[in-house]
Amino acid sequence: MAGTAQTAPDERGRHDRPDPATEAFLAHRNLLFTVAYEMLGSAADAEDVLQETWLRWVRVDLDTVREQRAYLVRITTRQALARLRTLGRRKESYVGPWLPEPLLTAPDVAEDVELADSVSMAMLLVLETLTPTERAVFVLREVFELPYDEIAEAVDKSEAAVRQIAHRARGHVAARRPRGVTSAAETRDALEAFRKATETGDLQGLLDILAPDVVFLGDGGGVRQAVPRPVVGADKVGRLLAAGLGRIAALMSLRPAEVNGYPALILQQGDEVDTVLAVRIDDGLVTGLYAVRNPEKLSHMEREITLSR
């Protein structure tokens, strides 16, 4: 319930006149969720971090807080860092490839090109290759443009150390990120080719847009059937898709959606979401196909999530 120390307030259940702590938290809630999600790649864990942030925030004497936004971001970052280290241990025992939890995003996310790029499946996978502290520093500096002194307080490092970490993280990400910001039109064309191939059995139309080094990742979490390891190369990915196209066309419907700021496809059996398929595009070709099937990661596909910077 909004305004209690037990449950983090949610905009859907806010009072007309919330108390100052609740009002401040609600004003920055979408930002805090976005910070936590970009650090964790998990909406469920980001929600837990917001709950922990709220529990700490309501114990703060607001008269001692100079900048509420910065203070809330600092709490969120510290909680997310602690959870990120726990997630690292959890992923070590994860069955098959691990993919970020997809979000059904509001249209305004796609309009902010830099925000959409930062929460794309491709970028979140790049961020997975950073250490927890590098990821926090990169997200806070490059995505949210926080000053170095605020980041230093959030990650409990000196400002000089944060500058070095930011430089190292930028280089690491630059070497692995998509070679250019992908337009929504390019992504939509790739997904349309996939949809047509499933409906008509014309696999060649899809193969024409697969890069030679394309990678297919499937995340079933040991609950749903998925490829147990990455499939690499246009020929191998093509054969994999060819084997599954008939089953998909016969059993599932495909609908377009905005997922993590970019066009994606949702595969459904009746009313149940079976798979979310996202793509990475480089130089007009599909270099990554990401199929999330783990039911635990599909719960946030029921309603749009608002992200903000």
PDB file of C-alpha atoms in Angstrom:
ATOM      1  CA  MET A   1       0.000   0.000   0.000  1.00  0.00           C
ATOM      2  CA  ALA A   2       1.332   3.419  -0.890  1.00  0.00           C
ATOM      3  CA  GLY A   3       2.780   5.391   1.963  1.00  0.00           C
ATOM      4  CA  THR A   4       3.710   2.439   4.200  1.00  0.00           C
ATOM      5  CA  ALA A   5       7.181   1.191   5.001  1.00  0.00           C
ATOM      6  CA  GLN A   6       6.184  -2.336   4.038  1.00  0.00           C
ATOM      7  CA  THR A   7       5.307  -2.009   0.372  1.00  0.00           C
ATOM      8  CA  ALA A   8       6.858   0.221  -2.274  1.00  0.00           C
ATOM      9  CA  PRO A   9       4.266   2.587  -3.736  1.00  0.00           C
ATOM     10  CA  ASP A  10       3.158   2.120  -7.311  1.00  0.00           C
ATOM     11  CA  GLU A  11       1.774   4.833  -9.566  1.00  0.00           C
ATOM     12  CA  ARG A  12      -1.360   2.783 -10.190  1.00  0.00           C
ATOM     13  CA  GLY A  13      -2.313   2.945  -6.523  1.00  0.00           C
ATOM     14  CA  ARG A  14      -1.127   6.386  -5.472  1.00  0.00           C
ATOM     15  CA  HIS A  15      -3.119   8.638  -3.153  1.00  0.00           C
ATOM     16  CA  ASP A  16      -4.272  12.073  -4.245  1.00  0.00           C
ATOM     17  CA  ARG A  17      -1.973  13.741  -1.685  1.00  0.00           C
ATOM     18  CA  PRO A  18       0.944  11.418  -0.832  1.00  0.00           C
ATOM     19  CA  ASP A  19       3.364  12.266   1.958  1.00  0.00           C
ATOM     20  CA  PRO A  20       6.674  13.894   0.900  1.00  0.00           C
ATOM     21  CA  ALA A  21       8.696  10.649   0.934  1.00  0.00           C
ATOM     22  CA  THR A  22       6.114   8.835  -1.177  1.00  0.00           C
ATOM     23  CA  GLU A  23       5.763  11.802  -3.534  1.00  0.00           C
ATOM     24  CA  ALA A  24       9.522  11.935  -4.126  1.00  0.00           C
ATOM     25  CA  PHE A  25       9.741   8.185  -4.660  1.00  0.00           C
ATOM     26  CA  LEU A  26       6.864   8.177  -7.147  1.00  0.00           C
ATOM     27  CA  ALA A  27       8.324  11.136  -9.027  1.00  0.00           C
ATOM     28  CA  HIS A  28      11.495   9.150  -9.722  1.00  0.00           C
ATOM     29  CA  ARG A  29      10.121   5.602  -9.746  1.00  0.00           C
ATOM     30  CA  ASN A  30      10.406   5.020 -13.511  1.00  0.00           C
ATOM     31  CA  LEU A  31      13.977   6.330 -13.491  1.00  0.00           C
ATOM     32  CA  LEU A  32      14.927   4.096 -10.552  1.00  0.00           C
ATOM     33  CA  PHE A  33      13.374   1.044 -12.198  1.00  0.00           C
ATOM     34  CA  THR A  34      15.289   1.787 -15.409  1.00  0.00           C
ATOM     35  CA  VAL A  35      18.584   2.116 -13.516  1.00  0.00           C
ATOM     36  CA  ALA A  36      17.991  -1.192 -11.726  1.00  0.00           C
ATOM     37  CA  TYR A  37      16.840  -3.000 -14.868  1.00  0.00           C
ATOM     38  CA  GLU A  38      19.825  -1.852 -16.930  1.00  0.00           C
ATOM     39  CA  MET A  39      22.159  -3.042 -14.196  1.00  0.00           C
ATOM     40  CA  LEU A  40      20.411  -6.394 -13.681  1.00  0.00           C
ATOM     41  CA  GLY A  41      18.707  -7.353 -16.958  1.00  0.00           C
ATOM     42  CA  SER A  42      15.809  -8.652 -14.870  1.00  0.00           C
ATOM     43  CA  ALA A  43      12.527  -6.847 -14.299  1.00  0.00           C
ATOM     44  CA  ALA A  44      11.648  -9.072 -11.346  1.00  0.00           C
ATOM     45  CA  ASP A  45      14.952  -8.294  -9.619  1.00  0.00           C
ATOM     46  CA  ALA A  46      14.613  -4.600 -10.509  1.00  0.00           C
ATOM     47  CA  GLU A  47      11.219  -4.548  -8.761  1.00  0.00           C
ATOM     48  CA  ASP A  48      12.800  -6.167  -5.701  1.00  0.00           C
ATOM     49  CA  VAL A  49      15.520  -3.501  -5.729  1.00  0.00           C
ATOM     50  CA  LEU A  50      12.858  -0.783  -5.815  1.00  0.00           C
ATOM     51  CA  GLN A  51      11.186  -2.390  -2.806  1.00  0.00           C
ATOM     52  CA  GLU A  52      14.502  -2.389  -0.931  1.00  0.00           C
ATOM     53  CA  THR A  53      15.145   1.209  -2.006  1.00  0.00           C
ATOM     54  CA  TRP A  54      11.746   2.260  -0.701  1.00  0.00           C
ATOM     55  CA  LEU A  55      12.298   0.579   2.675  1.00  0.00           C
ATOM     56  CA  ARG A  56      15.553   2.526   3.097  1.00  0.00           C
ATOM     57  CA  TRP A  57      14.151   5.766   1.709  1.00  0.00           C
ATOM     58  CA  VAL A  58      11.281   6.013   4.224  1.00  0.00           C
ATOM     59  CA  ARG A  59      13.803   5.850   7.083  1.00  0.00           C
ATOM     60  CA  VAL A  60      15.746   8.858   5.763  1.00  0.00           C
ATOM     61  CA  ASP A  61      15.356  12.309   7.308  1.00  0.00           C
ATOM     62  CA  LEU A  62      14.404  14.286   4.206  1.00  0.00           C
ATOM     63  CA  ASP A  63      15.678  17.529   5.773  1.00  0.00           C
ATOM     64  CA  THR A  64      19.207  16.123   5.453  1.00  0.00           C
ATOM     65  CA  VAL A  65      18.843  15.286   1.744  1.00  0.00           C
ATOM     66  CA  ARG A  66      20.224  17.945  -0.590  1.00  0.00           C
ATOM     67  CA  GLU A  67      19.217  16.279  -3.900  1.00  0.00           C
ATOM     68  CA  GLN A  68      16.465  13.678  -3.678  1.00  0.00           C
ATOM     69  CA  ARG A  69      16.979  12.254  -7.184  1.00  0.00           C
ATOM     70  CA  ALA A  70      20.698  11.688  -6.588  1.00  0.00           C
ATOM     71  CA  TYR A  71      20.041  10.175  -3.160  1.00  0.00           C
ATOM     72  CA  LEU A  72      17.449   7.742  -4.523  1.00  0.00           C
ATOM     73  CA  VAL A  73      19.711   6.752  -7.426  1.00  0.00           C
ATOM     74  CA  ARG A  74      22.516   6.118  -4.935  1.00  0.00           C
ATOM     75  CA  ILE A  75      20.336   3.794  -2.825  1.00  0.00           C
ATOM     76  CA  THR A  76      19.081   1.992  -5.936  1.00  0.00           C
ATOM     77  CA  THR A  77      22.581   1.548  -7.339  1.00  0.00           C
ATOM     78  CA  ARG A  78      23.929   0.081  -4.110  1.00  0.00           C
ATOM     79  CA  GLN A  79      21.026  -2.340  -3.814  1.00  0.00           C
ATOM     80  CA  ALA A  80      21.359  -3.327  -7.473  1.00  0.00           C
ATOM     81  CA  LEU A  81      25.107  -3.920  -7.082  1.00  0.00           C
ATOM     82  CA  ALA A  82      24.491  -6.259  -4.165  1.00  0.00           C
ATOM     83  CA  ARG A  83      21.856  -8.140  -6.120  1.00  0.00           C
ATOM     84  CA  LEU A  84      24.023  -8.209  -9.261  1.00  0.00           C
ATOM     85  CA  ARG A  85      26.691 -10.142  -7.396  1.00  0.00           C
ATOM     86  CA  THR A  86      24.050 -12.611  -6.197  1.00  0.00           C
ATOM     87  CA  LEU A  87      22.731 -12.939  -9.755  1.00  0.00           C
ATOM     88  CA  GLY A  88      26.227 -13.788 -10.957  1.00  0.00           C
ATOM     89  CA  ARG A  89      26.264 -16.835  -8.694  1.00  0.00           C
ATOM     90  CA  ARG A  90      22.744 -17.778  -9.790  1.00  0.00           C
ATOM     91  CA  LYS A  91      23.664 -17.597 -13.474  1.00  0.00           C
ATOM     92  CA  GLU A  92      26.543 -20.030 -12.943  1.00  0.00           C
ATOM     93  CA  SER A  93      23.989 -22.793 -12.346  1.00  0.00           C
ATOM     94  CA  TYR A  94      21.481 -21.575 -14.950  1.00  0.00           C
ATOM     95  CA  VAL A  95      20.439 -24.234 -17.478  1.00  0.00           C
ATOM     96  CA  GLY A  96      21.428 -23.196 -21.020  1.00  0.00           C
ATOM     97  CA  PRO A  97      22.093 -19.670 -22.290  1.00  0.00           C
ATOM     98  CA  TRP A  98      20.921 -16.802 -20.076  1.00  0.00           C
ATOM     99  CA  LEU A  99      19.069 -13.919 -21.739  1.00  0.00           C
ATOM    100  CA  PRO A 100      17.747 -10.702 -20.194  1.00  0.00           C
ATOM    101  CA  GLU A 101      14.104 -10.579 -19.175  1.00  0.00           C
ATOM    102  CA  PRO A 102      12.177  -8.901 -22.025  1.00  0.00           C
ATOM    103  CA  LEU A 103       9.948  -5.912 -21.363  1.00  0.00           C
ATOM    104  CA  LEU A 104       6.888  -4.795 -23.290  1.00  0.00           C
ATOM    105  CA  THR A 105       7.869  -1.141 -23.556  1.00  0.00           C
ATOM    106  CA  ALA A 106       5.790   1.956 -24.146  1.00  0.00           C
ATOM    107  CA  PRO A 107       6.145   3.700 -27.548  1.00  0.00           C
ATOM    108  CA  ASP A 108       7.965   6.683 -26.039  1.00  0.00           C
ATOM    109  CA  VAL A 109      10.947   4.435 -25.211  1.00  0.00           C
ATOM    110  CA  ALA A 110      11.549   3.825 -28.923  1.00  0.00           C
ATOM    111  CA  GLU A 111      11.395   7.581 -29.524  1.00  0.00           C
ATOM    112  CA  ASP A 112      14.401   8.075 -27.227  1.00  0.00           C
ATOM    113  CA  VAL A 113      16.979   6.415 -29.472  1.00  0.00           C
ATOM    114  CA  GLU A 114      19.752   6.366 -26.865  1.00  0.00           C
ATOM    115  CA  LEU A 115      17.485   4.913 -24.181  1.00  0.00           C
ATOM    116  CA  ALA A 116      16.144   2.271 -26.571  1.00  0.00           C
ATOM    117  CA  ASP A 117      19.689   1.310 -27.558  1.00  0.00           C
ATOM    118  CA  SER A 118      20.736   1.019 -23.913  1.00  0.00           C
ATOM    119  CA  VAL A 119      17.898  -1.387 -22.997  1.00  0.00           C
ATOM    120  CA  SER A 120      17.991  -3.433 -26.200  1.00  0.00           C
ATOM    121  CA  MET A 121      18.605  -7.151 -25.783  1.00  0.00           C
ATOM    122  CA  ALA A 122      21.870  -6.795 -27.689  1.00  0.00           C
ATOM    123  CA  MET A 123      23.206  -4.054 -25.408  1.00  0.00           C
ATOM    124  CA  LEU A 124      22.084  -5.780 -22.212  1.00  0.00           C
ATOM    125  CA  LEU A 125      24.062  -8.838 -23.315  1.00  0.00           C
ATOM    126  CA  VAL A 126      27.113  -6.632 -23.871  1.00  0.00           C
ATOM    127  CA  LEU A 127      26.672  -5.178 -20.378  1.00  0.00           C
ATOM    128  CA  GLU A 128      26.691  -8.753 -19.039  1.00  0.00           C
ATOM    129  CA  THR A 129      30.397  -8.936 -19.966  1.00  0.00           C
ATOM    130  CA  LEU A 130      31.294  -6.113 -17.547  1.00  0.00           C
ATOM    131  CA  THR A 131      32.109  -6.509 -13.878  1.00  0.00           C
ATOM    132  CA  PRO A 132      29.320  -5.329 -11.523  1.00  0.00           C
ATOM    133  CA  THR A 133      31.088  -2.059 -10.728  1.00  0.00           C
ATOM    134  CA  GLU A 134      31.965  -1.418 -14.391  1.00  0.00           C
ATOM    135  CA  ARG A 135      28.346  -2.000 -15.332  1.00  0.00           C
ATOM    136  CA  ALA A 136      27.063   0.401 -12.681  1.00  0.00           C
ATOM    137  CA  VAL A 137      29.537   3.112 -13.669  1.00  0.00           C
ATOM    138  CA  PHE A 138      28.843   2.681 -17.388  1.00  0.00           C
ATOM    139  CA  VAL A 139      25.061   2.786 -16.958  1.00  0.00           C
ATOM    140  CA  LEU A 140      25.086   5.803 -14.639  1.00  0.00           C
ATOM    141  CA  ARG A 141      27.541   7.775 -16.769  1.00  0.00           C
ATOM    142  CA  GLU A 142      26.752   6.837 -20.363  1.00  0.00           C
ATOM    143  CA  VAL A 143      22.997   6.304 -20.119  1.00  0.00           C
ATOM    144  CA  PHE A 144      21.920   8.627 -17.305  1.00  0.00           C
ATOM    145  CA  GLU A 145      24.771  11.160 -17.618  1.00  0.00           C
ATOM    146  CA  LEU A 146      25.342  11.437 -13.880  1.00  0.00           C
ATOM    147  CA  PRO A 147      28.376  13.477 -12.808  1.00  0.00           C
ATOM    148  CA  TYR A 148      31.392  11.516 -11.656  1.00  0.00           C
ATOM    149  CA  ASP A 149      31.134  12.699  -8.052  1.00  0.00           C
ATOM    150  CA  GLU A 150      27.582  11.321  -7.743  1.00  0.00           C
ATOM    151  CA  ILE A 151      28.639   8.014  -9.310  1.00  0.00           C
ATOM    152  CA  ALA A 152      31.585   7.817  -6.911  1.00  0.00           C
ATOM    153  CA  GLU A 153      29.199   8.073  -3.946  1.00  0.00           C
ATOM    154  CA  ALA A 154      26.870   5.469  -5.454  1.00  0.00           C
ATOM    155  CA  VAL A 155      29.575   2.831  -6.020  1.00  0.00           C
ATOM    156  CA  ASP A 156      31.713   3.769  -2.998  1.00  0.00           C
ATOM    157  CA  LYS A 157      34.833   4.610  -5.016  1.00  0.00           C
ATOM    158  CA  SER A 158      36.954   7.730  -5.406  1.00  0.00           C
ATOM    159  CA  GLU A 159      36.111  10.056  -8.267  1.00  0.00           C
ATOM    160  CA  ALA A 160      39.497   9.332  -9.865  1.00  0.00           C
ATOM    161  CA  ALA A 161      38.827   5.584  -9.713  1.00  0.00           C
ATOM    162  CA  VAL A 162      35.369   6.063 -11.227  1.00  0.00           C
ATOM    163  CA  ARG A 163      36.853   7.979 -14.163  1.00  0.00           C
ATOM    164  CA  GLN A 164      39.274   5.110 -14.828  1.00  0.00           C
ATOM    165  CA  ILE A 165      36.503   2.530 -14.532  1.00  0.00           C
ATOM    166  CA  ALA A 166      34.300   4.540 -16.917  1.00  0.00           C
ATOM    167  CA  HIS A 167      37.118   4.755 -19.475  1.00  0.00           C
ATOM    168  CA  ARG A 168      37.772   1.009 -19.256  1.00  0.00           C
ATOM    169  CA  ALA A 169      34.060   0.141 -19.490  1.00  0.00           C
ATOM    170  CA  ARG A 170      33.527   2.415 -22.510  1.00  0.00           C
ATOM    171  CA  GLY A 171      36.329   0.691 -24.380  1.00  0.00           C
ATOM    172  CA  HIS A 172      35.023  -2.740 -23.477  1.00  0.00           C
ATOM    173  CA  VAL A 173      31.492  -1.897 -24.616  1.00  0.00           C
ATOM    174  CA  ALA A 174      32.656  -0.137 -27.790  1.00  0.00           C
ATOM    175  CA  ALA A 175      34.444  -3.304 -28.905  1.00  0.00           C
ATOM    176  CA  ARG A 176      31.316  -5.429 -28.482  1.00  0.00           C
ATOM    177  CA  ARG A 177      28.275  -3.232 -29.044  1.00  0.00           C
ATOM    178  CA  PRO A 178      26.301  -3.149 -32.313  1.00  0.00           C
ATOM    179  CA  ARG A 179      28.299  -1.271 -34.917  1.00  0.00           C
ATOM    180  CA  GLY A 180      25.684   1.442 -35.199  1.00  0.00           C
ATOM    181  CA  VAL A 181      22.350   2.345 -33.707  1.00  0.00           C
ATOM    182  CA  THR A 182      19.841   0.151 -35.507  1.00  0.00           C
ATOM    183  CA  SER A 183      16.780   1.844 -36.909  1.00  0.00           C
ATOM    184  CA  ALA A 184      13.365   0.541 -35.991  1.00  0.00           C
ATOM    185  CA  ALA A 185      12.688   0.111 -39.724  1.00  0.00           C
ATOM    186  CA  GLU A 186      15.658  -2.253 -40.163  1.00  0.00           C
ATOM    187  CA  THR A 187      14.561  -4.344 -37.209  1.00  0.00           C
ATOM    188  CA  ARG A 188      10.965  -4.399 -38.410  1.00  0.00           C
ATOM    189  CA  ASP A 189      12.062  -5.557 -41.899  1.00  0.00           C
ATOM    190  CA  ALA A 190      14.082  -8.425 -40.396  1.00  0.00           C
ATOM    191  CA  LEU A 191      11.158  -9.559 -38.273  1.00  0.00           C
ATOM    192  CA  GLU A 192       8.778  -9.276 -41.196  1.00  0.00           C
ATOM    193  CA  ALA A 193      11.074 -11.567 -43.198  1.00  0.00           C
ATOM    194  CA  PHE A 194      10.973 -14.053 -40.334  1.00  0.00           C
ATOM    195  CA  ARG A 195       7.191 -13.857 -40.105  1.00  0.00           C
ATOM    196  CA  LYS A 196       6.765 -14.400 -43.856  1.00  0.00           C
ATOM    197  CA  ALA A 197       9.156 -17.351 -43.763  1.00  0.00           C
ATOM    198  CA  THR A 198       7.091 -19.023 -41.050  1.00  0.00           C
ATOM    199  CA  GLU A 199       3.828 -18.423 -42.876  1.00  0.00           C
ATOM    200  CA  THR A 200       4.989 -19.406 -46.371  1.00  0.00           C
ATOM    201  CA  GLY A 201       7.834 -21.840 -45.646  1.00  0.00           C
ATOM    202  CA  ASP A 202      10.174 -19.609 -47.673  1.00  0.00           C
ATOM    203  CA  LEU A 203      13.317 -19.946 -45.623  1.00  0.00           C
ATOM    204  CA  GLN A 204      15.457 -18.349 -48.337  1.00  0.00           C
ATOM    205  CA  GLY A 205      13.864 -14.992 -47.657  1.00  0.00           C
ATOM    206  CA  LEU A 206      15.125 -15.207 -44.106  1.00  0.00           C
ATOM    207  CA  LEU A 207      18.547 -16.564 -45.026  1.00  0.00           C
ATOM    208  CA  ASP A 208      19.052 -13.547 -47.266  1.00  0.00           C
ATOM    209  CA  ILE A 209      19.180 -11.256 -44.231  1.00  0.00           C
ATOM    210  CA  LEU A 210      21.230 -13.487 -41.916  1.00  0.00           C
ATOM    211  CA  ALA A 211      24.832 -12.425 -41.409  1.00  0.00           C
ATOM    212  CA  PRO A 212      27.449 -15.178 -41.983  1.00  0.00           C
ATOM    213  CA  ASP A 213      28.345 -15.084 -38.259  1.00  0.00           C
ATOM    214  CA  VAL A 214      24.779 -14.790 -36.940  1.00  0.00           C
ATOM    215  CA  VAL A 215      24.236 -16.183 -33.424  1.00  0.00           C
ATOM    216  CA  PHE A 216      20.986 -17.754 -32.210  1.00  0.00           C
ATOM    217  CA  LEU A 217      20.410 -17.893 -28.445  1.00  0.00           C
ATOM    218  CA  GLY A 218      17.461 -19.602 -26.796  1.00  0.00           C
ATOM    219  CA  ASP A 219      16.613 -19.217 -23.114  1.00  0.00           C
ATOM    220  CA  GLY A 220      14.289 -21.871 -21.711  1.00  0.00           C
ATOM    221  CA  GLY A 221      15.753 -21.862 -18.211  1.00  0.00           C
ATOM    222  CA  GLY A 222      15.494 -25.642 -18.066  1.00  0.00           C
ATOM    223  CA  VAL A 223      11.697 -25.295 -18.027  1.00  0.00           C
ATOM    224  CA  ARG A 224      10.940 -24.949 -21.740  1.00  0.00           C
ATOM    225  CA  GLN A 225      12.802 -26.633 -24.574  1.00  0.00           C
ATOM    226  CA  ALA A 226      15.477 -24.392 -26.065  1.00  0.00           C
ATOM    227  CA  VAL A 227      18.850 -24.781 -27.746  1.00  0.00           C
ATOM    228  CA  PRO A 228      21.320 -25.754 -24.986  1.00  0.00           C
ATOM    229  CA  ARG A 229      24.139 -23.603 -26.344  1.00  0.00           C
ATOM    230  CA  PRO A 230      24.591 -20.789 -28.887  1.00  0.00           C
ATOM    231  CA  VAL A 231      24.104 -21.753 -32.545  1.00  0.00           C
ATOM    232  CA  VAL A 232      26.552 -19.853 -34.750  1.00  0.00           C
ATOM    233  CA  GLY A 233      26.608 -19.329 -38.527  1.00  0.00           C
ATOM    234  CA  ALA A 234      23.955 -18.680 -41.168  1.00  0.00           C
ATOM    235  CA  ASP A 235      23.845 -22.319 -42.322  1.00  0.00           C
ATOM    236  CA  LYS A 236      23.385 -23.773 -38.836  1.00  0.00           C
ATOM    237  CA  VAL A 237      20.883 -21.111 -37.778  1.00  0.00           C
ATOM    238  CA  GLY A 238      19.035 -21.577 -41.069  1.00  0.00           C
ATOM    239  CA  ARG A 239      18.747 -25.334 -40.522  1.00  0.00           C
ATOM    240  CA  LEU A 240      17.553 -24.777 -36.965  1.00  0.00           C
ATOM    241  CA  LEU A 241      14.874 -22.357 -38.111  1.00  0.00           C
ATOM    242  CA  ALA A 242      13.839 -24.614 -40.987  1.00  0.00           C
ATOM    243  CA  ALA A 243      13.237 -27.451 -38.545  1.00  0.00           C
ATOM    244  CA  GLY A 244      11.041 -25.258 -36.378  1.00  0.00           C
ATOM    245  CA  LEU A 245       9.128 -23.216 -38.949  1.00  0.00           C
ATOM    246  CA  GLY A 246       6.471 -25.840 -39.601  1.00  0.00           C
ATOM    247  CA  ARG A 247       5.761 -26.335 -35.901  1.00  0.00           C
ATOM    248  CA  ILE A 248       5.595 -22.599 -35.295  1.00  0.00           C
ATOM    249  CA  ALA A 249       3.201 -21.999 -38.183  1.00  0.00           C
ATOM    250  CA  ALA A 250       0.937 -24.856 -37.111  1.00  0.00           C
ATOM    251  CA  LEU A 251       0.775 -24.195 -33.384  1.00  0.00           C
ATOM    252  CA  MET A 252       1.411 -20.513 -32.788  1.00  0.00           C
ATOM    253  CA  SER A 253       0.381 -17.060 -33.823  1.00  0.00           C
ATOM    254  CA  LEU A 254       2.952 -14.329 -34.302  1.00  0.00           C
ATOM    255  CA  ARG A 255       2.305 -10.704 -33.440  1.00  0.00           C
ATOM    256  CA  PRO A 256       4.576  -7.694 -33.560  1.00  0.00           C
ATOM    257  CA  ALA A 257       5.319  -5.763 -30.380  1.00  0.00           C
ATOM    258  CA  GLU A 258       7.701  -3.173 -28.973  1.00  0.00           C
ATOM    259  CA  VAL A 259      10.121  -5.066 -26.737  1.00  0.00           C
ATOM    260  CA  ASN A 260      13.015  -3.315 -24.986  1.00  0.00           C
ATOM    261  CA  GLY A 261      12.520  -0.292 -27.202  1.00  0.00           C
ATOM    262  CA  TYR A 262      12.654  -2.157 -30.527  1.00  0.00           C
ATOM    263  CA  PRO A 263      10.249  -4.112 -32.745  1.00  0.00           C
ATOM    264  CA  ALA A 264      10.090  -7.791 -31.814  1.00  0.00           C
ATOM    265  CA  LEU A 265       7.832 -10.789 -32.338  1.00  0.00           C
ATOM    266  CA  ILE A 266       5.712 -12.491 -29.717  1.00  0.00           C
ATOM    267  CA  LEU A 267       4.846 -16.131 -30.394  1.00  0.00           C
ATOM    268  CA  GLN A 268       1.638 -17.197 -28.687  1.00  0.00           C
ATOM    269  CA  GLN A 269      -0.283 -20.403 -28.154  1.00  0.00           C
ATOM    270  CA  GLY A 270      -3.802 -19.195 -27.562  1.00  0.00           C
ATOM    271  CA  ASP A 271      -3.585 -16.455 -24.934  1.00  0.00           C
ATOM    272  CA  GLU A 272      -0.286 -17.669 -23.525  1.00  0.00           C
ATOM    273  CA  VAL A 273       3.009 -16.064 -24.525  1.00  0.00           C
ATOM    274  CA  ASP A 274       5.332 -18.890 -25.568  1.00  0.00           C
ATOM    275  CA  THR A 275       8.368 -17.030 -26.906  1.00  0.00           C
ATOM    276  CA  VAL A 276       9.629 -13.502 -27.308  1.00  0.00           C
ATOM    277  CA  LEU A 277      11.945 -13.139 -30.297  1.00  0.00           C
ATOM    278  CA  ALA A 278      14.256 -10.139 -30.489  1.00  0.00           C
ATOM    279  CA  VAL A 279      16.978  -9.465 -33.057  1.00  0.00           C
ATOM    280  CA  ARG A 280      20.249  -7.606 -33.354  1.00  0.00           C
ATOM    281  CA  ILE A 281      21.022  -5.877 -36.646  1.00  0.00           C
ATOM    282  CA  ASP A 282      24.480  -4.820 -37.850  1.00  0.00           C
ATOM    283  CA  ASP A 283      24.963  -3.180 -41.249  1.00  0.00           C
ATOM    284  CA  GLY A 284      21.508  -4.265 -42.384  1.00  0.00           C
ATOM    285  CA  LEU A 285      21.978  -7.963 -41.551  1.00  0.00           C
ATOM    286  CA  VAL A 286      20.719 -10.024 -38.611  1.00  0.00           C
ATOM    287  CA  THR A 287      23.696 -10.842 -36.387  1.00  0.00           C
ATOM    288  CA  GLY A 288      21.732 -11.999 -33.336  1.00  0.00           C
ATOM    289  CA  LEU A 289      18.448 -13.839 -32.744  1.00  0.00           C
ATOM    290  CA  TYR A 290      17.296 -14.014 -29.119  1.00  0.00           C
ATOM    291  CA  ALA A 291      14.418 -16.320 -28.187  1.00  0.00           C
ATOM    292  CA  VAL A 292      13.247 -16.044 -24.574  1.00  0.00           C
ATOM    293  CA  ARG A 293      11.035 -18.992 -23.569  1.00  0.00           C
ATOM    294  CA  ASN A 294      11.560 -19.268 -19.813  1.00  0.00           C
ATOM    295  CA  PRO A 295       8.041 -18.630 -18.382  1.00  0.00           C
ATOM    296  CA  GLU A 296       9.522 -16.875 -15.346  1.00  0.00           C
ATOM    297  CA  LYS A 297      10.911 -14.215 -17.670  1.00  0.00           C
ATOM    298  CA  LEU A 298       7.681 -13.592 -19.595  1.00  0.00           C
ATOM    299  CA  SER A 299       5.467 -12.260 -16.813  1.00  0.00           C
ATOM    300  CA  HIS A 300       6.192  -8.625 -17.724  1.00  0.00           C
ATOM    301  CA  MET A 301       4.824  -9.119 -21.241  1.00  0.00           C
ATOM    302  CA  GLU A 302       1.273  -8.540 -20.016  1.00  0.00           C
ATOM    303  CA  ARG A 303       1.454  -4.752 -19.740  1.00  0.00           C
ATOM    304  CA  GLU A 304       3.647  -1.950 -21.005  1.00  0.00           C
ATOM    305  CA  ILE A 305       6.509  -0.801 -18.783  1.00  0.00           C
ATOM    306  CA  THR A 306       7.468   2.870 -18.757  1.00  0.00           C
ATOM    307  CA  LEU A 307      11.209   3.509 -18.713  1.00  0.00           C
ATOM    308  CA  SER A 308      12.833   6.907 -18.347  1.00  0.00           C
ATOM    309  CA  ARG A 309      16.167   8.671 -18.014  1.00  0.00           C
TER     310      ARG A 309
END
